[in-house]
Structure formats: structure tokens, C-alpha cells
N, CA, C and O atoms as a MOPAC input file, in Angstrom:
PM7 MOZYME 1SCF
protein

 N      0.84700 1    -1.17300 1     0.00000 1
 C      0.00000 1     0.00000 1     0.00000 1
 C      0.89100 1     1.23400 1     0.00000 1
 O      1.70800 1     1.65800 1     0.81800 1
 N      0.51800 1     1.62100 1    -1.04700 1
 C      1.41600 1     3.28900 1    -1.21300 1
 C      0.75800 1     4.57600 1    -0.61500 1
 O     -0.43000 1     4.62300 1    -0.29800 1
 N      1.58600 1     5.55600 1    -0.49600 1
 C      0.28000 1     6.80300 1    -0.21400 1
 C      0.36100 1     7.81100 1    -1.21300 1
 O     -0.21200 1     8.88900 1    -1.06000 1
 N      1.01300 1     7.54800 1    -2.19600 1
 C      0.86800 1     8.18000 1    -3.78200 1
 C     -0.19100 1     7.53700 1    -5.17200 1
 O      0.15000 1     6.66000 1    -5.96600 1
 N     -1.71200 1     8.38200 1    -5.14300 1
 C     -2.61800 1     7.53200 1    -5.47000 1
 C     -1.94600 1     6.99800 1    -7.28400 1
 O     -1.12500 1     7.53400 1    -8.02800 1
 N     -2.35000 1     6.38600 1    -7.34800 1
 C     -1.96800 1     5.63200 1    -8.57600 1
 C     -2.55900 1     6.15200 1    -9.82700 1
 O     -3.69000 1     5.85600 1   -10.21300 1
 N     -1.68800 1     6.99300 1   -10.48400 1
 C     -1.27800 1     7.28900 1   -11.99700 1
 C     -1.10000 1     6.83900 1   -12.56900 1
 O     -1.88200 1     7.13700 1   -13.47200 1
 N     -0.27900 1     5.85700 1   -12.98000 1
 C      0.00200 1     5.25900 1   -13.86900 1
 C      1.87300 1     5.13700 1   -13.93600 1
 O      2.67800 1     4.61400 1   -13.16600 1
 N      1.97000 1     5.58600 1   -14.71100 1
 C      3.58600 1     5.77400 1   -15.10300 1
 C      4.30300 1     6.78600 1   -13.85300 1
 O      5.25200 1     6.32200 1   -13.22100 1
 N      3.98600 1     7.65000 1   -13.66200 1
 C      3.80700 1     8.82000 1   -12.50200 1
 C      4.40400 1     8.08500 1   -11.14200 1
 O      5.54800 1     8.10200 1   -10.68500 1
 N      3.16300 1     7.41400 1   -10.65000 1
 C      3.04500 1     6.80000 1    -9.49800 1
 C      4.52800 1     5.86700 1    -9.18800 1
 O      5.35200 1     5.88400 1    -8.27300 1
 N      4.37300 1     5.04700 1   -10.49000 1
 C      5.89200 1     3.86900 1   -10.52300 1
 C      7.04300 1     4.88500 1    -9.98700 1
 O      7.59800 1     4.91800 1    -8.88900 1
 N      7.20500 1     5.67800 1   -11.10100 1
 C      8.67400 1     6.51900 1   -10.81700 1
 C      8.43900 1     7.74000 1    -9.26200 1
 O      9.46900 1     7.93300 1    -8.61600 1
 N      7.59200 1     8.21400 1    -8.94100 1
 C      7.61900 1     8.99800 1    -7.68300 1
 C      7.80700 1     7.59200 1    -6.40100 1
 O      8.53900 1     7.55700 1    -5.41100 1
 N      6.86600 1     6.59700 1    -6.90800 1
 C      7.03700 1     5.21100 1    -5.43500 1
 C      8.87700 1     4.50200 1    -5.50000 1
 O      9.64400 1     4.02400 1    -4.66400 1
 N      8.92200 1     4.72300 1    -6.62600 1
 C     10.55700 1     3.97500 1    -6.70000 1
 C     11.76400 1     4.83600 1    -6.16500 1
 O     12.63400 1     4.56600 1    -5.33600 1
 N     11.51000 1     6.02400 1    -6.96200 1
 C     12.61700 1     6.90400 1    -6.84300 1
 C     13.19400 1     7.63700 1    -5.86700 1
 O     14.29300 1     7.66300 1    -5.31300 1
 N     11.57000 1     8.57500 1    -5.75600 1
 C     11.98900 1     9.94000 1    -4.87900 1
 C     11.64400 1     9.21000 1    -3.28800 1
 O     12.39200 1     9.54500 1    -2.36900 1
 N     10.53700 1     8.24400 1    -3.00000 1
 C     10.60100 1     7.50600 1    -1.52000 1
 C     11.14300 1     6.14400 1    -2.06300 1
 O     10.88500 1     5.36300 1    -2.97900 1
 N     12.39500 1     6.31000 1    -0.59500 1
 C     13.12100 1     5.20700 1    -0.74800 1
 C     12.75500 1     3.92500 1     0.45000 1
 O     12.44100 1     4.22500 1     1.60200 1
 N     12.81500 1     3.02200 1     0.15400 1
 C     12.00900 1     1.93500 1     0.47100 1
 C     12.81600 1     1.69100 1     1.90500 1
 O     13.74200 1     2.34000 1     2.39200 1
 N     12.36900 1     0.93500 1     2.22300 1
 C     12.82700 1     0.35300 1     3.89900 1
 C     12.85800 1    -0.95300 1     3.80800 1
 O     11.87400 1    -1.58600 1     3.42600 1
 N     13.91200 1    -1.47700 1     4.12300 1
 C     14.31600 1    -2.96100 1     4.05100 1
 C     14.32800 1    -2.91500 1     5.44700 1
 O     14.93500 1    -2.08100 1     6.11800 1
 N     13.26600 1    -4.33300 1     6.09400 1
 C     13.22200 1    -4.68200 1     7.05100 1
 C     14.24900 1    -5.78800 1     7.42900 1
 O     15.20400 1    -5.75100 1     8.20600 1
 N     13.79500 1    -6.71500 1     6.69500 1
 C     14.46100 1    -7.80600 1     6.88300 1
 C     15.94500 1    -8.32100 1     6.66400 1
 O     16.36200 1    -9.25400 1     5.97700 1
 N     16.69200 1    -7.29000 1     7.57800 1
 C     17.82900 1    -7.71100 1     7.55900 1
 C     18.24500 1    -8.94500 1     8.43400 1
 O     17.28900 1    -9.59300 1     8.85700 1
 N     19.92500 1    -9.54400 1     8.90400 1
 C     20.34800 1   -10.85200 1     9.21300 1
 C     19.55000 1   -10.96100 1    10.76800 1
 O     18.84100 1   -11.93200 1    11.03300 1
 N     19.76300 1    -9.88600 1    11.69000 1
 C     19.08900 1    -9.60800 1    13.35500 1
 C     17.94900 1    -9.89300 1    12.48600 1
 O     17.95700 1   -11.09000 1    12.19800 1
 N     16.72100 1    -9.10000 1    11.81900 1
 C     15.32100 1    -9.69200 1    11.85000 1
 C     15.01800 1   -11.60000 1    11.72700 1
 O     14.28100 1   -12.37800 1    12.33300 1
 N     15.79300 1   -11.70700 1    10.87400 1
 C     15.44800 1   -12.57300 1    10.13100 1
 C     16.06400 1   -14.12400 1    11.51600 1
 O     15.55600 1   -15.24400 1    11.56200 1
 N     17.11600 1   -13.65600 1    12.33500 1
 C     17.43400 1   -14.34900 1    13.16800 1
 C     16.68100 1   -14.03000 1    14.38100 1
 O     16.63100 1   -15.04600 1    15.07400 1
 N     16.08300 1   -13.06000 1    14.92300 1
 C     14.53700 1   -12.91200 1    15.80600 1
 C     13.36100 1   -13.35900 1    15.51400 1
 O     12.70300 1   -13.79600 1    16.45900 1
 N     12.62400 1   -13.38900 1    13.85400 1
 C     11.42800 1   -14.17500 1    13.72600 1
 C     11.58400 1   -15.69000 1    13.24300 1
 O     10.63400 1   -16.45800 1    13.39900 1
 N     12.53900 1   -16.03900 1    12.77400 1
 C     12.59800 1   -17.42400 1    12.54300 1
 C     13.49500 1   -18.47900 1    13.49500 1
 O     13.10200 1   -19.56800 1    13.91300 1
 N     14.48500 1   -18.01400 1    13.66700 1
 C     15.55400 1   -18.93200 1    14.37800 1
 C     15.12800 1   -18.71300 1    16.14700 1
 O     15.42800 1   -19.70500 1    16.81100 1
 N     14.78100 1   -18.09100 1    16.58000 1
 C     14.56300 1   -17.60000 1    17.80000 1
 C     13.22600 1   -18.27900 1    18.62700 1
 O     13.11300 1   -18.83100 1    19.72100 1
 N     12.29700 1   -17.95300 1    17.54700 1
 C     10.78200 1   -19.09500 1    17.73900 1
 C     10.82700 1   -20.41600 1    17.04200 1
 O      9.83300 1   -21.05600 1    16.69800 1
 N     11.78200 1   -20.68200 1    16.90700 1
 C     11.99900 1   -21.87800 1    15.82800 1
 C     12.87100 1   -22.87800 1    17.64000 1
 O     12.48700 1   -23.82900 1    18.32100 1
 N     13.68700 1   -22.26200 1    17.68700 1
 C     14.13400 1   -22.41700 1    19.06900 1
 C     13.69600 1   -22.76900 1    20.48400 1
 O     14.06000 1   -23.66000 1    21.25100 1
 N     12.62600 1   -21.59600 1    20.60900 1
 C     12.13500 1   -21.55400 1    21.74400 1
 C     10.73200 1   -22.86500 1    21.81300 1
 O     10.33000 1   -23.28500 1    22.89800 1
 N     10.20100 1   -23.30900 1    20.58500 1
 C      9.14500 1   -23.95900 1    20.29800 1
 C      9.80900 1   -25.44500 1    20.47800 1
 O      9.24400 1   -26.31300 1    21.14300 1
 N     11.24700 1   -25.68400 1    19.72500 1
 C     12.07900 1   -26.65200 1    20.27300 1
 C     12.16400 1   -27.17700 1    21.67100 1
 O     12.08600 1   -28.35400 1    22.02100 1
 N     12.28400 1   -26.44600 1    22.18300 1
 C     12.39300 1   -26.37000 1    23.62200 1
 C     11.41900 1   -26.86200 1    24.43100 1
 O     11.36700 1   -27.97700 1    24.95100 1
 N     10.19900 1   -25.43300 1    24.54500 1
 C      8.96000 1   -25.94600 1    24.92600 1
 C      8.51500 1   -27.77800 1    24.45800 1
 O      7.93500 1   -28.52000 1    25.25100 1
 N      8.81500 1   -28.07900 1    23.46300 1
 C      8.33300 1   -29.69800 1    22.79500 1
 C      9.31800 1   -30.53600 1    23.83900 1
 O      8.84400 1   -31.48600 1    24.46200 1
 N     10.52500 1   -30.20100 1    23.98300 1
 C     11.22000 1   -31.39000 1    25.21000 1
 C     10.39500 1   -31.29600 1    26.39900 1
 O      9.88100 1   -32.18900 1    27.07200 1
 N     10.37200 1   -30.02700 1    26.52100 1
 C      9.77600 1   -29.72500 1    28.06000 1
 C      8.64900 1   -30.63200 1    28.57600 1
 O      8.34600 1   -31.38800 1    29.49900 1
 N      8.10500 1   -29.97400 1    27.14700 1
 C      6.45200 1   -30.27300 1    27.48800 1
 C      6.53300 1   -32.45300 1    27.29700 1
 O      5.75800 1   -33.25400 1    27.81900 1
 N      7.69200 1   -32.74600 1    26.42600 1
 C      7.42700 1   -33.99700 1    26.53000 1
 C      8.06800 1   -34.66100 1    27.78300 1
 O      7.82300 1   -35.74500 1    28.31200 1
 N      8.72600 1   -33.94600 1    28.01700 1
 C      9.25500 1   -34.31700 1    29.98500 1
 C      8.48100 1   -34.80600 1    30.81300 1
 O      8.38200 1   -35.91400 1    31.34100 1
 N      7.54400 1   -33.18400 1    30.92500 1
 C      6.12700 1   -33.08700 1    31.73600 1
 C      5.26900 1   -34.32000 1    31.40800 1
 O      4.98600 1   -35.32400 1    32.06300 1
 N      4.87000 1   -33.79600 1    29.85900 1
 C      3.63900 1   -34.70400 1    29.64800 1
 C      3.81000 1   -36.21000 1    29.69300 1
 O      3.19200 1   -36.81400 1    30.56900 1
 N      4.64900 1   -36.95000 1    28.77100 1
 C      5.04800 1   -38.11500 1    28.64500 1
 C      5.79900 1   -38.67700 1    29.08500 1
 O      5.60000 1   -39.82800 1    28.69700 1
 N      6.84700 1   -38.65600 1    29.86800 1
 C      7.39100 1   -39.01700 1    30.64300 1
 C      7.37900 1   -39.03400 1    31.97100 1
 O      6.19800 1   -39.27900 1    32.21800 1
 N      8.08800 1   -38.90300 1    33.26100 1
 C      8.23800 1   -38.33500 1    35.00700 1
 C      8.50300 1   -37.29800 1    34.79300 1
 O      9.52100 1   -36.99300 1    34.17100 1
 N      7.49100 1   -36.29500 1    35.34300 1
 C      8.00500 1   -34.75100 1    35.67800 1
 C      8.98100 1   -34.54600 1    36.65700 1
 O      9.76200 1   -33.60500 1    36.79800 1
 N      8.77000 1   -35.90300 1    37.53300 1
 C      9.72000 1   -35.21000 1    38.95000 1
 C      9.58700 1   -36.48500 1    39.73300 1
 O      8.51600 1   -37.09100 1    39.77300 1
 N     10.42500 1   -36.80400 1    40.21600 1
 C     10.45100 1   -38.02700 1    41.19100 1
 C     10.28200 1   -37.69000 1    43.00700 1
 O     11.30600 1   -37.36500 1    43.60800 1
 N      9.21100 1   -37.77600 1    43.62600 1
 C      8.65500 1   -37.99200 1    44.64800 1
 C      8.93300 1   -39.11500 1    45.62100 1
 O      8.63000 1   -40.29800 1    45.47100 1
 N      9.62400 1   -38.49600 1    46.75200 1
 C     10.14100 1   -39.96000 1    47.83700 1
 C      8.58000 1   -39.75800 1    48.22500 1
 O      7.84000 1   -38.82900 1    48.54800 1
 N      8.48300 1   -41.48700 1    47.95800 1
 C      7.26100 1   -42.25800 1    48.19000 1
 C      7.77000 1   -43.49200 1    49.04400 1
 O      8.73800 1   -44.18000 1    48.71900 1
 N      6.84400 1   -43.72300 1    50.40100 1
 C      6.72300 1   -45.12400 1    51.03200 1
 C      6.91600 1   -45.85600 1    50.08600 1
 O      6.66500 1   -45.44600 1    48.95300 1
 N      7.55800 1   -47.49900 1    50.36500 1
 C      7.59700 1   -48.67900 1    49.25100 1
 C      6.40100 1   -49.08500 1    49.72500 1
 O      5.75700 1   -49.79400 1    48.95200 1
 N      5.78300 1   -48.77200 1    51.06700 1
 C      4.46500 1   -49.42600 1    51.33500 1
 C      3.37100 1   -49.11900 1    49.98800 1
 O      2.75300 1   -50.11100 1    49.60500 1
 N      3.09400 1   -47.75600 1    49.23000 1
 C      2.11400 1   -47.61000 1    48.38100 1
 C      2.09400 1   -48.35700 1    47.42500 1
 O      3.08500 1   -48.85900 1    46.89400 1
 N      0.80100 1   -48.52500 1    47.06500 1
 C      0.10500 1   -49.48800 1    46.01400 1
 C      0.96000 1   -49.02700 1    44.39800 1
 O      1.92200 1   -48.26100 1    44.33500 1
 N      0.52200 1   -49.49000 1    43.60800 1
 C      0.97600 1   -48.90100 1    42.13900 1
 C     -0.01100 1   -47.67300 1    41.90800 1
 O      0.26900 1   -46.63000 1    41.31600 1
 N     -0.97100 1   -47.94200 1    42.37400 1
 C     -2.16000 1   -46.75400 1    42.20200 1
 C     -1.87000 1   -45.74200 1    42.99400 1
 O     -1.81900 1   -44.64500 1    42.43900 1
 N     -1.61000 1   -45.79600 1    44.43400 1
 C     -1.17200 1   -44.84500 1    45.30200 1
 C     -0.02900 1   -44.37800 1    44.78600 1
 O     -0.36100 1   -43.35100 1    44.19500 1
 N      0.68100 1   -44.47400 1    44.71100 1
 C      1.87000 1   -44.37400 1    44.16100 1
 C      1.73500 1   -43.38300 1    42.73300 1
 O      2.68200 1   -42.60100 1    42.65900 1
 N      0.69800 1   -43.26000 1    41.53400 1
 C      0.61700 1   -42.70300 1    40.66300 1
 C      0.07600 1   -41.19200 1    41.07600 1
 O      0.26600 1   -40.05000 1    40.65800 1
 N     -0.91900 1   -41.98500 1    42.41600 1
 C     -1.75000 1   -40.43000 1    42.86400 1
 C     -0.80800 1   -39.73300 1    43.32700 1
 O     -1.02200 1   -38.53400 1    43.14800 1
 N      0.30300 1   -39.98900 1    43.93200 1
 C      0.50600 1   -39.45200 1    44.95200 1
 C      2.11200 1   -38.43700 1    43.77500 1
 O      2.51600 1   -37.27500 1    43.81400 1
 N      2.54000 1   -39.66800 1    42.90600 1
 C      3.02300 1   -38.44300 1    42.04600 1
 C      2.44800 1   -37.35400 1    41.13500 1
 O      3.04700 1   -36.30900 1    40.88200 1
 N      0.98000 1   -37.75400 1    40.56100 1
 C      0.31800 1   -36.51100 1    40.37100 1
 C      0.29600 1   -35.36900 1    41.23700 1
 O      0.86300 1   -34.27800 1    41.17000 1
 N     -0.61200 1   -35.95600 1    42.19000 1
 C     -0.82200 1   -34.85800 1    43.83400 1
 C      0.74000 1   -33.77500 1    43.66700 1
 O      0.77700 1   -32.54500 1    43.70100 1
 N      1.89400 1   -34.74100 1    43.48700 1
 C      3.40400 1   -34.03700 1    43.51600 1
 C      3.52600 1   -32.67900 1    42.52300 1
 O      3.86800 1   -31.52000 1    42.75600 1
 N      3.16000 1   -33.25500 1    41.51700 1
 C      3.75700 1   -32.85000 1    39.95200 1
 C      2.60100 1   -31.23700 1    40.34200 1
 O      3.07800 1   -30.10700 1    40.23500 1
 N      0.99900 1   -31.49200 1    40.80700 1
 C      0.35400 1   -30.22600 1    40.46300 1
 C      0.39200 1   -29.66900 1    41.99500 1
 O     -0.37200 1   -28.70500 1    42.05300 1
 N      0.89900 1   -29.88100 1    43.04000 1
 C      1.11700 1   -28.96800 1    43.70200 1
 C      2.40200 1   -28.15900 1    44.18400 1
 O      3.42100 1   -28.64900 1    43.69900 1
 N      2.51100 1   -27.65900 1    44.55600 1
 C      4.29200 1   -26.86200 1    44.52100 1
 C      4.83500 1   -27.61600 1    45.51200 1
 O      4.24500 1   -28.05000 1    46.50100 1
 N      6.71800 1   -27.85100 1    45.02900 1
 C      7.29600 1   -28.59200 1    45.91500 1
 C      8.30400 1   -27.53700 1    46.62800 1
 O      8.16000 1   -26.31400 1    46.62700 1
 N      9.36200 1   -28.27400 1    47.23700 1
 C     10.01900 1   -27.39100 1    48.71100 1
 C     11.00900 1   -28.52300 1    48.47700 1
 O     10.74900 1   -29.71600 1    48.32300 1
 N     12.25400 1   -27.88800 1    48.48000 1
 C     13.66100 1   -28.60100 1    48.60300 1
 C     13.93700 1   -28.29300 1    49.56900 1
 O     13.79500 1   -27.20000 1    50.11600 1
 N     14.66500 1   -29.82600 1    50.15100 1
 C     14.96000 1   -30.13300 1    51.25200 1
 C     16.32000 1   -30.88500 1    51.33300 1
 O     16.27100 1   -31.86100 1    50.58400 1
 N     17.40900 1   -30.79300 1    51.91400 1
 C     18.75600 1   -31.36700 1    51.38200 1
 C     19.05200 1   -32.77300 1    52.00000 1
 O     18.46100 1   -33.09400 1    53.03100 1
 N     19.69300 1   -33.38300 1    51.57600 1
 C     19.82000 1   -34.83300 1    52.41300 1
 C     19.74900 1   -35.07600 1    53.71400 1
 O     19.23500 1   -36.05700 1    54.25000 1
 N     20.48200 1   -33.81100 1    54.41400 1
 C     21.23100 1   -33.98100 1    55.54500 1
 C     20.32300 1   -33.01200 1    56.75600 1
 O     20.61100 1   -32.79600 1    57.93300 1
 N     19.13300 1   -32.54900 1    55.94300 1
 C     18.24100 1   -31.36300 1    56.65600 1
 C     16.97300 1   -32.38400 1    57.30100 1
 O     16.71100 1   -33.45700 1    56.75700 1
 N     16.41300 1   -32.01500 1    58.23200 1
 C     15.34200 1   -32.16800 1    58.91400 1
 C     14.27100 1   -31.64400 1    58.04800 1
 O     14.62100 1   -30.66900 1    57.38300 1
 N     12.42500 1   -32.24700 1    57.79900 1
 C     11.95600 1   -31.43800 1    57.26000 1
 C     11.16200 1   -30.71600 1    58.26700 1
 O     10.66100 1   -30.97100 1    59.36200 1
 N     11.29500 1   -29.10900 1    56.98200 1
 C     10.86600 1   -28.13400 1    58.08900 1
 C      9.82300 1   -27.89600 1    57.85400 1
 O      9.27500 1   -28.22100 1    56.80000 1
 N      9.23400 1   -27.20300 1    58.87400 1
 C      7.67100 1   -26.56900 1    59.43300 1
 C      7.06200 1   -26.41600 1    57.59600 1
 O      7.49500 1   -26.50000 1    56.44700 1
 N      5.75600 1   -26.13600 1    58.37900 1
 C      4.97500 1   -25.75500 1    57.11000 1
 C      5.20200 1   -24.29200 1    57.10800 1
 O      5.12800 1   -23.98700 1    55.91800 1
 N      5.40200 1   -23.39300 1    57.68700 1
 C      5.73100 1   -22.00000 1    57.34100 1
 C      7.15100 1   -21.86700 1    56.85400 1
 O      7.47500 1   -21.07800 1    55.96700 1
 N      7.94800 1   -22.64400 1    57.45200 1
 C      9.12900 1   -22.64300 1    56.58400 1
 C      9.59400 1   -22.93300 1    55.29100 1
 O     10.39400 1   -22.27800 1    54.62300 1
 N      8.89500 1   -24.19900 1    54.94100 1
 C      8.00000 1   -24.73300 1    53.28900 1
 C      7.86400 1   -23.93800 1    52.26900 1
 O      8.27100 1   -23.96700 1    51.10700 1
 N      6.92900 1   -22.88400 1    53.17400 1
 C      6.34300 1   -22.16700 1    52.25200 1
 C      7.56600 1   -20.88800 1    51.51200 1
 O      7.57100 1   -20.46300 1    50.35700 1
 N      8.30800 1   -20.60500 1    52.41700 1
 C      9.32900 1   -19.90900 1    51.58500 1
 C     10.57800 1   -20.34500 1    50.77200 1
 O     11.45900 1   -19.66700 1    50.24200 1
 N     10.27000 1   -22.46900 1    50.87500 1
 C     11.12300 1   -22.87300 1    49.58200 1
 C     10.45500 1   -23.03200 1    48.73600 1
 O     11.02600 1   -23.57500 1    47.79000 1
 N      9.39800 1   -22.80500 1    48.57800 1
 C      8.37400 1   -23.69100 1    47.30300 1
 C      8.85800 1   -22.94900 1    46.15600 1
 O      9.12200 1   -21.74800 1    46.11600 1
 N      8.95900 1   -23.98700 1    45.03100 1
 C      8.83100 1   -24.13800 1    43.58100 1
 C      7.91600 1   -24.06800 1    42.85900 1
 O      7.47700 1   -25.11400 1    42.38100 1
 N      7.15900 1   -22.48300 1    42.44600 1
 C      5.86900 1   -22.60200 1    41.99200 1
 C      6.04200 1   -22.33500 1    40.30700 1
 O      5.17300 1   -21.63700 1    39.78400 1
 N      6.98500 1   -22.79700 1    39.56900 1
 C      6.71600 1   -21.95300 1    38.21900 1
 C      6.58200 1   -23.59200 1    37.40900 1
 O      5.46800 1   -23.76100 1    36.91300 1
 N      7.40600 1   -24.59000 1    37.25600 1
 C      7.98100 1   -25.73600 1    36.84500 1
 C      6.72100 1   -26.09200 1    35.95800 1
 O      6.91900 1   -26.48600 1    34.80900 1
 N      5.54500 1   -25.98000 1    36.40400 1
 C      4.37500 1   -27.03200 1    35.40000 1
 C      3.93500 1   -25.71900 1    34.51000 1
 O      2.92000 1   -25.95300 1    33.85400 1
 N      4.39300 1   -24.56800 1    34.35800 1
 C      4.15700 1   -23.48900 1    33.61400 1
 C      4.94400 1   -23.43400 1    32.28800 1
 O      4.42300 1   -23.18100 1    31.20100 1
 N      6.40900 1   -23.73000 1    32.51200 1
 C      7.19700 1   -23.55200 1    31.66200 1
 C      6.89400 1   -23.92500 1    30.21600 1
 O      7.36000 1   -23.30200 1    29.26200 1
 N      6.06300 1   -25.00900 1    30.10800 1
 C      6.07700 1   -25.00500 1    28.43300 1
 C      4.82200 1   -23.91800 1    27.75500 1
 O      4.91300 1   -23.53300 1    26.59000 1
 N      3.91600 1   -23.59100 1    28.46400 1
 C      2.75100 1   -22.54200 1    27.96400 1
 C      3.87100 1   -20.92100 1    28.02300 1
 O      3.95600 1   -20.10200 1    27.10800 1
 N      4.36800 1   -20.87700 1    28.94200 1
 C      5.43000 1   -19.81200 1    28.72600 1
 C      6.20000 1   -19.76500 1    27.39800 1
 O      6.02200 1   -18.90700 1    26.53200 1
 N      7.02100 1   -20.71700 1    27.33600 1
 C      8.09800 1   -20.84900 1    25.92100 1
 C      7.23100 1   -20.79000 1    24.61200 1
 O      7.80900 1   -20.29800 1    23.64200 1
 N      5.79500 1   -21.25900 1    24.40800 1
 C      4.97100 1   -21.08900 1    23.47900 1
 C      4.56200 1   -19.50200 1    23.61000 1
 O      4.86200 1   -18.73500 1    22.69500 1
 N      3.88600 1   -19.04800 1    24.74800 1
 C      3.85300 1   -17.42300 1    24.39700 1
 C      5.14800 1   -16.85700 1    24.35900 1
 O      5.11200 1   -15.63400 1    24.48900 1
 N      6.40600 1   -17.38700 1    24.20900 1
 C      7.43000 1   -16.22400 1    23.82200 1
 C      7.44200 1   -16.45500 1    22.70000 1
 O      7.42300 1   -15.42200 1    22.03100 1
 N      7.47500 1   -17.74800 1    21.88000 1
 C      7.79200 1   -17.59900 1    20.86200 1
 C      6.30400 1   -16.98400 1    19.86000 1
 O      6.45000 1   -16.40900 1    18.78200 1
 N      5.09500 1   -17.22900 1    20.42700 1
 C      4.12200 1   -16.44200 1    19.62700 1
 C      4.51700 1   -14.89000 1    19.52100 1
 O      4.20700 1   -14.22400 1    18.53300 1
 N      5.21900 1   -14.36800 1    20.60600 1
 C      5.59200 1   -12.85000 1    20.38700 1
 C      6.84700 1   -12.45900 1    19.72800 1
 O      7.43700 1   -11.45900 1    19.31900 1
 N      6.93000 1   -13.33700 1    19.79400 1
 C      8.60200 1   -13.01500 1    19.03500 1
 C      7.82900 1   -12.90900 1    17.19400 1
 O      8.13700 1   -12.18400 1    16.24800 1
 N      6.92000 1   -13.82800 1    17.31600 1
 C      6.07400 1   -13.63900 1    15.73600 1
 C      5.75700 1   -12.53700 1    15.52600 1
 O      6.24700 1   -11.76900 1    14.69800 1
 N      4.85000 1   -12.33900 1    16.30400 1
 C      3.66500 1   -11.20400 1    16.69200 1
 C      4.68900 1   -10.01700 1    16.36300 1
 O      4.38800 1    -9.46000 1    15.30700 1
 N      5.75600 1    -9.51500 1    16.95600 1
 C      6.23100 1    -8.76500 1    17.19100 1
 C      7.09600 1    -8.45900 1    15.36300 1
 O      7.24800 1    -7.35300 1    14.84600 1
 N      7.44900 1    -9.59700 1    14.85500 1
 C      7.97500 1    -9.04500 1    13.62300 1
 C      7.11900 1    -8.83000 1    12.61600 1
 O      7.42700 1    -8.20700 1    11.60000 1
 N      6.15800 1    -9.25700 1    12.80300 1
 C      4.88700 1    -8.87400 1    11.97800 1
 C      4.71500 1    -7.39600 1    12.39000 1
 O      5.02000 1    -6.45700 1    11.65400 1
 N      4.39300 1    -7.31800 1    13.16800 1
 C      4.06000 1    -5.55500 1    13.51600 1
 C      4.95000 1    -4.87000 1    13.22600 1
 O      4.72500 1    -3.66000 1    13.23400 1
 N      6.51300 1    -5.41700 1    12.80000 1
 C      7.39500 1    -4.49000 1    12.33600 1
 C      7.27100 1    -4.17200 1    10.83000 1
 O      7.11100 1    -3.01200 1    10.45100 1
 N      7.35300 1    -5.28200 1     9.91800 1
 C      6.62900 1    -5.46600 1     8.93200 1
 C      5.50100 1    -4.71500 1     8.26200 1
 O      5.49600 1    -4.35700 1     7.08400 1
 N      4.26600 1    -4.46200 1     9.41600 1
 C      3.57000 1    -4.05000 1     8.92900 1
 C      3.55300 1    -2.11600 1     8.98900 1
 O      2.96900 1    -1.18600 1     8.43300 1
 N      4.44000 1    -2.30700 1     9.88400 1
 C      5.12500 1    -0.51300 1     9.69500 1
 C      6.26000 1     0.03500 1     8.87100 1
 O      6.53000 1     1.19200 1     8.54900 1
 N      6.72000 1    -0.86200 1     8.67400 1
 C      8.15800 1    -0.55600 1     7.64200 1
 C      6.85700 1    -0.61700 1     6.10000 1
 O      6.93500 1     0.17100 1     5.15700 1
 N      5.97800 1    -1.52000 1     6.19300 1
 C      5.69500 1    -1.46800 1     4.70600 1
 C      4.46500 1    -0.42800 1     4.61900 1
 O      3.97500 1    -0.38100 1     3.49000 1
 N      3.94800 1     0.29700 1     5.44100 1
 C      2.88700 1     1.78800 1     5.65400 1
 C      3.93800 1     2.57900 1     5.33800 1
 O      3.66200 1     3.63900 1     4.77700 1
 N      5.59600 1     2.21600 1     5.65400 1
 C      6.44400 1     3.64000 1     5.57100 1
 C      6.73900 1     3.91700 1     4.07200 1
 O      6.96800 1     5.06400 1     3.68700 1
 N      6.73300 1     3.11200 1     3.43700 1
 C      6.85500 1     2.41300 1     2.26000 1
 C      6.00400 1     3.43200 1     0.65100 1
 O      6.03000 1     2.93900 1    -0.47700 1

């Protein structure tokens, strides 16, 4: 879209000549919308196949629990926040807990998918201003 209405012969030589065009897509663009979400979507797919398909996280469990107990009780693990505790430590209080907890871990792959949707988002909107300047 030009903002020199269209003449004919006119239009060509004033859009070519006298406004000079804007090249967006130089080596930085082109390595921010493709290689960057190309990357980050990589990523998110291990993650998320960590999480999803595989053990998110291994839970000291009694050998007393069932196979069933045992599944609940690593779900119960995986969706509520955990608290590191070191080999050699006592476990501590529940108010103390609460200021080790690990609350981000089951987030991480919906995160790495909205960065890399913006990292899109974002060169498109450049795009679509370099080519209005146009």
C-alpha cells in the first residue's frame, strides 16, 4: 500500500525513486522471527514432553504404596508446589515450606509457546510498519 494515489507511469517513478524503500528484513530480523521461535518452540516440545510423557519429577514415596497410590501421589506431587529439602536437613515446618516452594515448573512449556508467539507477533508488527512507511 502506497500513499501516492496511482497514476500510472507517474506513481511507478515517484514510489521507486523519490521515496526510498525500507528494508526490514535484515540478518538480526530474520534471526529474531525465525531462528529464535523456531528455538524456543524446540524447547517448549522437550519440556512439554518431559512433563507430559514421561516423570516430571520423582517424589520420595513409602515402598508401602500401592501402584495406584503411588501414581496419585506423584500426580498430587507434579500439580502442587514442591520445597527442597537437602539430604542432611530435617523437614521443616509448614511455614518454613512455604518460603522454599517451587511454583513456576508445570508453567514452563505454555510460557516458551507465548514467547515464541511474540517473538512472531512482534515481527509482523514491524513489517507491517516498515511497509505503511513504504
Amino acid at each position: 500500500m502506497t500513499i501516492i494515489p496511482d497514476i500510472g507511469p507517474v506513481s511507478n517513478f515517484v514510489s521507486k525513486r523519490l521515496l526510498k524503500q525500507v528494508e526490514f528484513d535484515d540478518r538480526v530480523d530474520q534471526l529474531n522471527y525465525l531462528v529464535t521461535p523456531t528455538l524456543i518452540l524446540l524447547f517448549a516440545a522437550i519440556v512439554s514432553g518431559k512433563i507430559y510423557a514421561g516423570s516430571p519429577m520423582n517424589c520420595l514415596l513409602p515402598q508401602s504404596f500401592s501402584p495406584e497410590l503411588r501414581k496419585f501421589a506423584m500426580d498430587y506431587c507434579f500439580i502442587e508446589n514442591v520445597y527442597f529439602v537437602g539430604l542432611k536437613e530435617d523437614i521443616p515446618s509448614v511455614l518454613e515450606r512455604e518460603s522454599r516452594e517451587f511454583k513456576y515448573y508445570q508453567w514452563v512449556p505454555y510460557l516458551l509457546v507465548l514467547q515464541a508467539a511474540l517473538f512472531n507477533l512482534l515481527s509482523g508488527s514491524g513489517k507491517t510498519t516498515t511497509d505503511n512507511q513504504k
